[in-house]
mmCIF file of C-alpha atoms in Angstrom:
data_model
loop_
_atom_site.group_PDB
_atom_site.id
_atom_site.type_symbol
_atom_site.label_atom_id
_atom_site.label_comp_id
_atom_site.label_asym_id
_atom_site.label_seq_id
_atom_site.Cartn_x
_atom_site.Cartn_y
_atom_site.Cartn_z
ATOM 1 C CA MET A 1 -140.078 43.974 8.476
ATOM 2 C CA THR A 2 -138.384 46.837 10.282
ATOM 3 C CA ALA A 3 -136.774 49.820 8.545
ATOM 4 C CA PRO A 4 -133.174 49.704 7.321
ATOM 5 C CA VAL A 5 -130.591 50.854 9.859
ATOM 6 C CA CYS A 6 -127.307 52.609 9.084
ATOM 7 C CA LEU A 7 -124.264 50.968 10.666
ATOM 8 C CA ASP A 8 -123.049 54.397 11.756
ATOM 9 C CA ASP A 9 -126.076 54.619 14.065
ATOM 10 C CA ILE A 10 -125.269 51.406 15.939
ATOM 11 C CA ARG A 11 -121.482 51.633 16.352
ATOM 12 C CA PRO A 12 -121.505 50.255 19.937
ATOM 13 C CA CYS A 13 -122.691 46.919 18.468
ATOM 14 C CA PHE A 14 -119.232 46.575 16.934
ATOM 15 C CA GLU A 15 -117.129 46.984 20.069
ATOM 16 C CA GLY A 16 -117.050 43.274 20.907
ATOM 17 C CA ALA A 17 -118.928 43.652 24.188
ATOM 18 C CA ILE A 18 -121.442 40.914 23.345
ATOM 19 C CA PRO A 19 -120.668 37.873 21.159
ATOM 20 C CA ALA A 20 -122.488 37.736 17.825
ATOM 21 C CA ALA A 21 -123.836 34.786 15.854
ATOM 22 C CA ILE A 22 -123.108 34.052 12.199
ATOM 23 C CA ALA A 23 -124.967 31.698 9.879
ATOM 24 C CA THR A 24 -123.731 30.405 6.542
ATOM 25 C CA VAL A 25 -124.925 27.617 4.251
ATOM 26 C CA ASP A 26 -123.094 24.889 2.389
ATOM 27 C CA ALA A 27 -123.608 23.922 -1.235
ATOM 28 C CA ARG A 28 -126.551 21.658 -0.421
ATOM 29 C CA GLY A 29 -128.232 24.343 1.679
ATOM 30 C CA MET A 30 -127.475 23.080 5.184
ATOM 31 C CA PRO A 31 -126.971 26.032 7.542
ATOM 32 C CA ASN A 32 -124.026 26.313 9.906
ATOM 33 C CA ILE A 33 -124.169 28.677 12.835
ATOM 34 C CA THR A 34 -121.535 29.683 15.326
ATOM 35 C CA HIS A 35 -120.679 32.483 17.701
ATOM 36 C CA LEU A 36 -117.876 34.942 17.134
ATOM 37 C CA SER A 37 -116.082 37.397 19.360
ATOM 38 C CA GLN A 38 -116.578 40.563 17.369
ATOM 39 C CA VAL A 39 -118.113 42.108 14.289
ATOM 40 C CA PHE A 40 -115.655 44.848 13.364
ATOM 41 C CA TYR A 41 -116.901 48.076 11.757
ATOM 42 C CA ILE A 42 -114.867 49.141 8.715
ATOM 43 C CA ASP A 43 -117.239 51.734 7.254
ATOM 44 C CA ALA A 44 -120.977 52.196 6.754
ATOM 45 C CA GLU A 45 -121.037 49.463 4.100
ATOM 46 C CA HIS A 46 -118.382 46.998 5.250
ATOM 47 C CA VAL A 47 -117.596 44.885 8.308
ATOM 48 C CA ALA A 48 -114.886 42.376 9.161
ATOM 49 C CA LEU A 49 -115.393 39.215 11.187
ATOM 50 C CA SER A 50 -112.724 37.553 13.239
ATOM 51 C CA ASN A 51 -111.724 34.259 11.665
ATOM 52 C CA GLN A 52 -110.247 32.245 14.522
ATOM 53 C CA PHE A 53 -111.356 28.666 13.952
ATOM 54 C CA PHE A 54 -114.145 29.061 11.424
ATOM 55 C CA SER A 55 -113.248 26.040 9.362
ATOM 56 C CA LYS A 56 -116.852 25.195 8.457
ATOM 57 C CA THR A 57 -117.823 28.849 8.035
ATOM 58 C CA SER A 58 -114.855 29.420 5.720
ATOM 59 C CA GLN A 59 -115.690 26.298 3.738
ATOM 60 C CA ASN A 60 -119.307 27.382 3.364
ATOM 61 C CA LEU A 61 -118.321 30.871 2.223
ATOM 62 C CA ARG A 62 -116.310 29.335 -0.600
ATOM 63 C CA GLU A 63 -119.452 27.502 -1.704
ATOM 64 C CA HIS A 64 -121.988 30.294 -1.071
ATOM 65 C CA PRO A 65 -120.494 33.729 -0.228
ATOM 66 C CA TYR A 66 -123.368 35.054 1.870
ATOM 67 C CA ALA A 67 -123.777 35.198 5.634
ATOM 68 C CA SER A 68 -126.215 36.462 8.230
ATOM 69 C CA VAL A 69 -125.144 37.980 11.544
ATOM 70 C CA GLU A 70 -127.020 39.162 14.607
ATOM 71 C CA VAL A 71 -125.425 41.785 16.830
ATOM 72 C CA ILE A 72 -126.674 43.246 20.103
ATOM 73 C CA HIS A 73 -126.335 46.849 21.233
ATOM 74 C CA PRO A 74 -124.549 46.632 24.608
ATOM 75 C CA GLU A 75 -126.377 49.615 26.103
ATOM 76 C CA THR A 76 -129.952 49.036 24.926
ATOM 77 C CA TYR A 77 -129.910 45.308 24.074
ATOM 78 C CA ALA A 78 -131.575 46.127 20.774
ATOM 79 C CA CYS A 79 -130.749 43.365 18.300
ATOM 80 C CA TYR A 80 -129.849 43.886 14.637
ATOM 81 C CA ARG A 81 -129.594 41.427 11.764
ATOM 82 C CA LEU A 82 -126.987 42.061 9.055
ATOM 83 C CA GLN A 83 -127.128 40.217 5.740
ATOM 84 C CA LEU A 84 -123.599 40.060 4.353
ATOM 85 C CA ARG A 85 -121.689 39.167 1.220
ATOM 86 C CA TYR A 86 -118.186 37.783 1.719
ATOM 87 C CA LEU A 87 -115.489 39.682 -0.183
ATOM 88 C CA ARG A 88 -112.046 38.516 0.995
ATOM 89 C CA THR A 89 -109.897 37.472 3.933
ATOM 90 C CA ASP A 90 -107.131 39.829 5.089
ATOM 91 C CA VAL A 91 -104.193 38.164 6.856
ATOM 92 C CA ASP A 92 -102.297 41.417 7.340
ATOM 93 C CA GLY A 93 -102.859 45.129 6.854
ATOM 94 C CA PRO A 94 -104.733 47.735 8.901
ATOM 95 C CA VAL A 95 -108.070 45.910 9.272
ATOM 96 C CA PHE A 96 -106.342 42.703 10.347
ATOM 97 C CA GLU A 97 -104.107 44.518 12.837
ATOM 98 C CA GLN A 98 -106.969 46.472 14.396
ATOM 99 C CA LEU A 99 -109.073 43.341 14.695
ATOM 100 C CA ARG A 100 -106.154 41.375 16.145
ATOM 101 C CA ARG A 101 -105.639 43.958 18.882
ATOM 102 C CA SER A 102 -109.322 43.915 19.683
ATOM 103 C CA ILE A 103 -109.493 40.107 19.783
ATOM 104 C CA ASP A 104 -106.433 40.012 22.037
ATOM 105 C CA ALA A 105 -108.180 42.416 24.414
ATOM 106 C CA ILE A 106 -111.384 40.342 24.439
ATOM 107 C CA ALA A 107 -109.346 37.188 25.048
ATOM 108 C CA ALA A 108 -107.584 38.788 27.996
ATOM 109 C CA LEU A 109 -110.885 39.913 29.504
ATOM 110 C CA THR A 110 -112.457 36.474 29.155
ATOM 111 C CA GLY A 111 -109.429 34.369 30.061
ATOM 112 C CA MET A 112 -109.267 32.870 26.573
ATOM 113 C CA GLN A 113 -105.750 33.965 25.593
ATOM 114 C CA HIS A 114 -104.746 30.355 24.994
ATOM 115 C CA VAL A 115 -107.717 29.803 22.664
ATOM 116 C CA PHE A 116 -108.335 33.009 20.719
ATOM 117 C CA ARG A 117 -105.858 33.613 17.911
ATOM 118 C CA LEU A 118 -106.850 35.615 14.876
ATOM 119 C CA ARG A 119 -106.188 33.688 11.664
ATOM 120 C CA GLY A 120 -107.692 36.278 9.357
ATOM 121 C CA ALA A 121 -110.097 39.180 9.075
ATOM 122 C CA ASP A 122 -112.985 38.152 6.827
ATOM 123 C CA VAL A 123 -114.233 41.276 5.032
ATOM 124 C CA TYR A 124 -117.872 41.533 3.980
ATOM 125 C CA SER A 125 -120.095 44.069 2.259
ATOM 126 C CA VAL A 126 -123.303 44.770 4.148
ATOM 127 C CA GLN A 127 -126.358 43.981 2.021
ATOM 128 C CA SER A 128 -128.865 45.027 4.669
ATOM 129 C CA CYS A 129 -129.101 45.896 8.357
ATOM 130 C CA ARG A 130 -132.433 45.846 10.184
ATOM 131 C CA ARG A 131 -133.582 45.949 13.771
ATOM 132 C CA VAL A 132 -134.948 42.632 15.025
ATOM 133 C CA ALA A 133 -138.479 43.176 16.352
ATOM 134 C CA THR A 134 -139.111 42.305 19.997
ATOM 135 C CA ALA A 135 -141.892 42.638 22.550
ATOM 136 C CA MET A 136 -140.271 45.726 24.074
ATOM 137 C CA PRO A 137 -140.927 49.181 22.604
ATOM 138 C CA ASP A 138 -138.014 51.247 21.308
ATOM 139 C CA MET B 1 -129.109 10.281 15.454
ATOM 140 C CA LYS B 2 -129.993 10.231 19.122
ATOM 141 C CA LEU B 3 -128.771 12.890 21.549
ATOM 142 C CA ASP B 4 -127.123 11.576 24.704
ATOM 143 C CA PRO B 5 -128.838 12.579 27.977
ATOM 144 C CA ALA B 6 -126.136 15.092 28.955
ATOM 145 C CA THR B 7 -126.480 16.971 25.680
ATOM 146 C CA ALA B 8 -130.242 16.914 25.957
ATOM 147 C CA THR B 9 -129.992 18.331 29.479
ATOM 148 C CA PHE B 10 -127.595 21.052 28.301
ATOM 149 C CA LEU B 11 -130.244 22.371 25.891
ATOM 150 C CA GLY B 12 -132.629 22.837 28.790
ATOM 151 C CA THR B 13 -130.411 25.213 30.735
ATOM 152 C CA GLY B 14 -130.020 28.965 30.273
ATOM 153 C CA VAL B 15 -127.785 28.672 27.235
ATOM 154 C CA SER B 16 -127.711 31.211 24.436
ATOM 155 C CA LEU B 17 -129.684 29.749 21.508
ATOM 156 C CA ASP B 18 -129.283 30.816 17.880
ATOM 157 C CA ALA B 19 -130.736 29.131 14.823
ATOM 158 C CA GLY B 20 -129.631 29.194 11.216
ATOM 159 C CA ILE B 21 -132.421 28.920 8.672
ATOM 160 C CA VAL B 22 -132.517 29.358 4.913
ATOM 161 C CA HIS B 23 -134.266 32.079 2.913
ATOM 162 C CA PRO B 24 -135.938 30.993 -0.345
ATOM 163 C CA SER B 25 -133.094 32.806 -2.140
ATOM 164 C CA GLY B 26 -130.722 30.251 -0.638
ATOM 165 C CA ASP B 27 -129.096 32.748 1.707
ATOM 166 C CA PRO B 28 -128.765 31.994 5.423
ATOM 167 C CA ILE B 29 -130.681 33.849 8.127
ATOM 168 C CA THR B 30 -129.584 34.034 11.752
ATOM 169 C CA VAL B 31 -132.388 34.118 14.285
ATOM 170 C CA ARG B 32 -132.252 33.949 18.071
ATOM 171 C CA ALA B 33 -134.243 31.055 19.581
ATOM 172 C CA TRP B 34 -136.234 31.222 22.812
ATOM 173 C CA GLY B 35 -136.334 27.729 24.264
ATOM 174 C CA ALA B 36 -135.466 24.248 23.078
ATOM 175 C CA ARG B 37 -136.391 20.787 24.247
ATOM 176 C CA PRO B 38 -135.467 17.360 22.851
ATOM 177 C CA ASN B 39 -138.148 14.697 22.668
ATOM 178 C CA ASP B 40 -137.979 11.747 25.070
ATOM 179 C CA ASP B 41 -135.651 9.625 22.961
ATOM 180 C CA GLY B 42 -133.419 12.522 21.834
ATOM 181 C CA THR B 43 -134.060 12.101 18.113
ATOM 182 C CA THR B 44 -135.850 15.408 17.566
ATOM 183 C CA VAL B 45 -135.663 18.892 19.099
ATOM 184 C CA ARG B 46 -138.528 21.361 19.430
ATOM 185 C CA VAL B 47 -137.212 24.919 19.275
ATOM 186 C CA LEU B 48 -139.122 28.188 19.718
ATOM 187 C CA LEU B 49 -138.457 30.797 17.029
ATOM 188 C CA PRO B 50 -139.802 34.370 17.011
ATOM 189 C CA THR B 51 -142.740 35.258 14.815
ATOM 190 C CA ASP B 52 -142.292 39.030 15.209
ATOM 191 C CA ASP B 53 -140.162 39.230 12.094
ATOM 192 C CA PRO B 54 -142.108 37.797 9.152
ATOM 193 C CA ASP B 55 -138.968 37.446 7.094
ATOM 194 C CA THR B 56 -137.594 34.637 9.236
ATOM 195 C CA VAL B 57 -139.843 31.930 10.626
ATOM 196 C CA GLU B 58 -142.183 32.086 7.626
ATOM 197 C CA HIS B 59 -139.395 30.453 5.656
ATOM 198 C CA VAL B 60 -139.255 27.441 7.962
ATOM 199 C CA HIS B 61 -141.213 24.568 6.452
ATOM 200 C CA PRO B 62 -141.251 20.796 6.928
ATOM 201 C CA GLY B 63 -138.428 19.320 4.907
ATOM 202 C CA GLY B 64 -136.286 22.446 5.258
ATOM 203 C CA LEU B 65 -132.817 22.423 6.789
ATOM 204 C CA ILE B 66 -131.978 24.064 10.103
ATOM 205 C CA ALA B 67 -129.055 24.427 12.505
ATOM 206 C CA LEU B 68 -129.165 25.335 16.182
ATOM 207 C CA VAL B 69 -126.216 26.392 18.331
ATOM 208 C CA ALA B 70 -126.422 26.385 22.119
ATOM 209 C CA SER B 71 -123.716 28.128 24.146
ATOM 210 C CA ASP B 72 -123.165 28.392 27.875
ATOM 211 C CA VAL B 73 -122.619 32.121 28.416
ATOM 212 C CA ILE B 74 -120.330 31.492 31.389
ATOM 213 C CA THR B 75 -118.156 28.550 30.307
ATOM 214 C CA PHE B 76 -118.482 29.031 26.501
ATOM 215 C CA ARG B 77 -119.244 25.315 26.126
ATOM 216 C CA SER B 78 -121.182 25.102 22.853
ATOM 217 C CA ILE B 79 -122.900 22.499 20.758
ATOM 218 C CA GLN B 80 -124.442 22.697 17.314
ATOM 219 C CA LEU B 81 -127.265 20.511 16.041
ATOM 220 C CA LYS B 82 -128.220 20.174 12.392
ATOM 221 C CA GLY B 83 -131.235 18.516 10.890
ATOM 222 C CA ARG B 84 -134.412 18.658 8.892
ATOM 223 C CA VAL B 85 -137.641 20.348 9.942
ATOM 224 C CA VAL B 86 -140.570 17.979 10.485
ATOM 225 C CA ALA B 87 -143.150 20.364 11.968
ATOM 226 C CA HIS B 88 -143.881 24.080 12.276
ATOM 227 C CA GLU B 89 -146.720 24.768 14.676
ATOM 228 C CA PRO B 90 -148.182 27.529 16.837
ATOM 229 C CA GLU B 91 -146.773 27.693 20.333
ATOM 230 C CA SER B 92 -148.611 25.419 22.799
ATOM 231 C CA GLU B 93 -149.190 25.985 26.511
ATOM 232 C CA ALA B 94 -146.289 23.645 27.229
ATOM 233 C CA ASP B 95 -144.125 25.697 24.863
ATOM 234 C CA GLU B 96 -145.095 28.883 26.697
ATOM 235 C CA ALA B 97 -143.986 27.311 29.974
ATOM 236 C CA LEU B 98 -140.726 26.217 28.353
ATOM 237 C CA HIS B 99 -140.188 29.725 27.039
ATOM 238 C CA THR B 100 -140.840 31.369 30.404
ATOM 239 C CA ALA B 101 -138.435 29.025 32.176
ATOM 240 C CA TYR B 102 -135.842 29.500 29.460
ATOM 241 C CA VAL B 103 -135.952 33.315 29.600
ATOM 242 C CA ASP B 104 -135.606 33.235 33.389
ATOM 243 C CA ALA B 105 -132.588 30.924 33.182
ATOM 244 C CA PHE B 106 -130.941 32.770 30.287
ATOM 245 C CA ALA B 107 -131.340 36.220 31.842
ATOM 246 C CA ALA B 108 -129.933 34.940 35.134
ATOM 247 C CA ALA B 109 -126.979 33.328 33.360
ATOM 248 C CA VAL B 110 -126.110 36.515 31.479
ATOM 249 C CA GLN B 111 -126.309 38.540 34.685
ATOM 250 C CA GLU B 112 -124.024 36.047 36.395
ATOM 251 C CA ALA B 113 -121.624 36.095 33.442
ATOM 252 C CA ASP B 114 -121.085 39.826 33.069
ATOM 253 C CA GLY B 115 -123.410 41.663 35.421
ATOM 254 C CA THR B 116 -125.921 42.711 32.770
ATOM 255 C CA PRO B 117 -129.244 43.392 34.534
ATOM 256 C CA GLU B 118 -131.860 40.758 33.771
ATOM 257 C CA SER B 119 -134.281 43.526 32.757
ATOM 258 C CA LEU B 120 -131.936 44.528 29.947
ATOM 259 C CA VAL B 121 -131.572 40.977 28.663
ATOM 260 C CA ARG B 122 -135.360 40.626 28.609
ATOM 261 C CA ARG B 123 -135.508 43.424 26.032
ATOM 262 C CA LEU B 124 -134.446 40.778 23.495
ATOM 263 C CA VAL B 125 -137.539 38.644 24.066
ATOM 264 C CA PRO B 126 -139.914 38.446 21.090
ATOM 265 C CA ALA B 127 -143.644 39.011 21.445
ATOM 266 C CA GLY B 128 -144.627 35.828 19.645
ATOM 267 C CA ARG B 129 -143.088 32.474 18.890
ATOM 268 C CA ALA B 130 -143.672 29.383 16.777
ATOM 269 C CA ALA B 131 -142.580 25.848 17.620
ATOM 270 C CA VAL B 132 -140.329 24.203 15.064
ATOM 271 C CA THR B 133 -139.447 20.521 15.428
ATOM 272 C CA PHE B 134 -136.467 19.064 13.609
ATOM 273 C CA THR B 135 -134.769 15.708 13.427
ATOM 274 C CA VAL B 136 -131.231 15.656 14.797
ATOM 275 C CA GLU B 137 -129.068 14.426 11.941
ATOM 276 C CA GLN B 138 -125.710 15.795 13.114
ATOM 277 C CA ALA B 139 -124.336 17.153 16.398
ATOM 278 C CA PHE B 140 -121.040 18.958 16.869
ATOM 279 C CA ASP B 141 -118.886 20.271 19.681
ATOM 280 C CA GLN B 142 -118.735 24.006 19.025
ATOM 281 C CA THR B 143 -116.765 25.047 22.102
ATOM 282 C CA PRO B 144 -114.149 27.664 21.084
ATOM 283 C CA GLY B 145 -110.781 26.085 20.426
ATOM 284 C CA PRO B 146 -109.052 23.686 18.065
ATOM 285 C CA GLY B 147 -111.574 20.927 18.820
ATOM 286 C CA ALA B 148 -114.501 22.989 17.584
ATOM 287 C CA GLY B 149 -116.353 21.178 14.836
ATOM 288 C CA GLY B 150 -115.770 17.644 16.104
ATOM 289 C CA ARG B 151 -118.805 15.424 16.028
ATOM 290 C CA LEU B 152 -120.487 14.718 19.342
ATOM 291 C CA GLU B 153 -120.804 11.197 20.674
ATOM 292 C CA PRO B 154 -124.148 9.789 19.538
ATOM 293 C CA GLY B 155 -126.588 8.188 21.945
ATOM 294 C CA PRO B 156 -126.229 4.552 23.043
ATOM 295 C CA THR B 157 -128.388 3.135 20.272
ATOM 296 C CA ASP B 158 -126.438 4.826 17.490
ATOM 297 C CA GLY B 159 -123.314 3.812 15.648
ATOM 298 C CA PRO B 160 -119.655 4.553 16.430
ATOM 299 C CA ARG B 161 -118.267 8.053 16.884
ATOM 300 C CA GLN B 162 -117.137 9.909 13.790
ATOM 301 C CA ARG B 163 -115.155 13.072 13.129
ATOM 302 C CA ALA B 164 -116.277 15.895 10.902
#
């Protein structure tokens, strides 16, 4: 297992340049995995995820409030796995507004304005963040 | 269920592959996959998961639950498969060939999508992989939009279409 990584050291991972993947599980333990536009940095211990059409993810979080996310550094392509605990969903306020502006920008860049619409900013505490080992040296 | 031929073919292209597995604590783990191939009748999928990180694939055992999402990095078309693991084996020579072809296709697709050099994408590639085979119990359309989450049409020998 690789050493813990501070979110402050990998801030470019949270700019929305590369889609991330999020896994959750339902009450019987079946995983659900989907891609999301952006993992949004709040502070060194919290992130927000864009909830656009995460119906199954949201349902799973009500049953088991833990998630796992992989993000990629857009400059180095180093990959990091974050283990998260769901705290709440913001539907207004500063985190929601910042995430909404960012999602709107990503949608414009990818031609998905008619599809991407932020429903809420899911706020999580970060339980761990570690570099995913690969064949390439650091 | 049985995957239709078009869905099976989709898995064999340079799509982004991510698996969801379950830690013994019950928490989910996201792990990038490095090649996937359905069997001849589309009832199981063999997926290559990295062995570099001992805290991931070591938790995959026969009988365990797994999900796999495959996304076209250019069109965003996505599907998700869910099922139960039936085998966890070392990578075979055929798996190595699948992996090599997959990395080539994936790196080329990412470069076409956003101009990222293939050499940069290849930095994600793990040193070692294991082959995990799972039965396909559910398949979903995961393409971004209001239709995401709808069940995919089963193969011709399966029952009628359902909605999630």
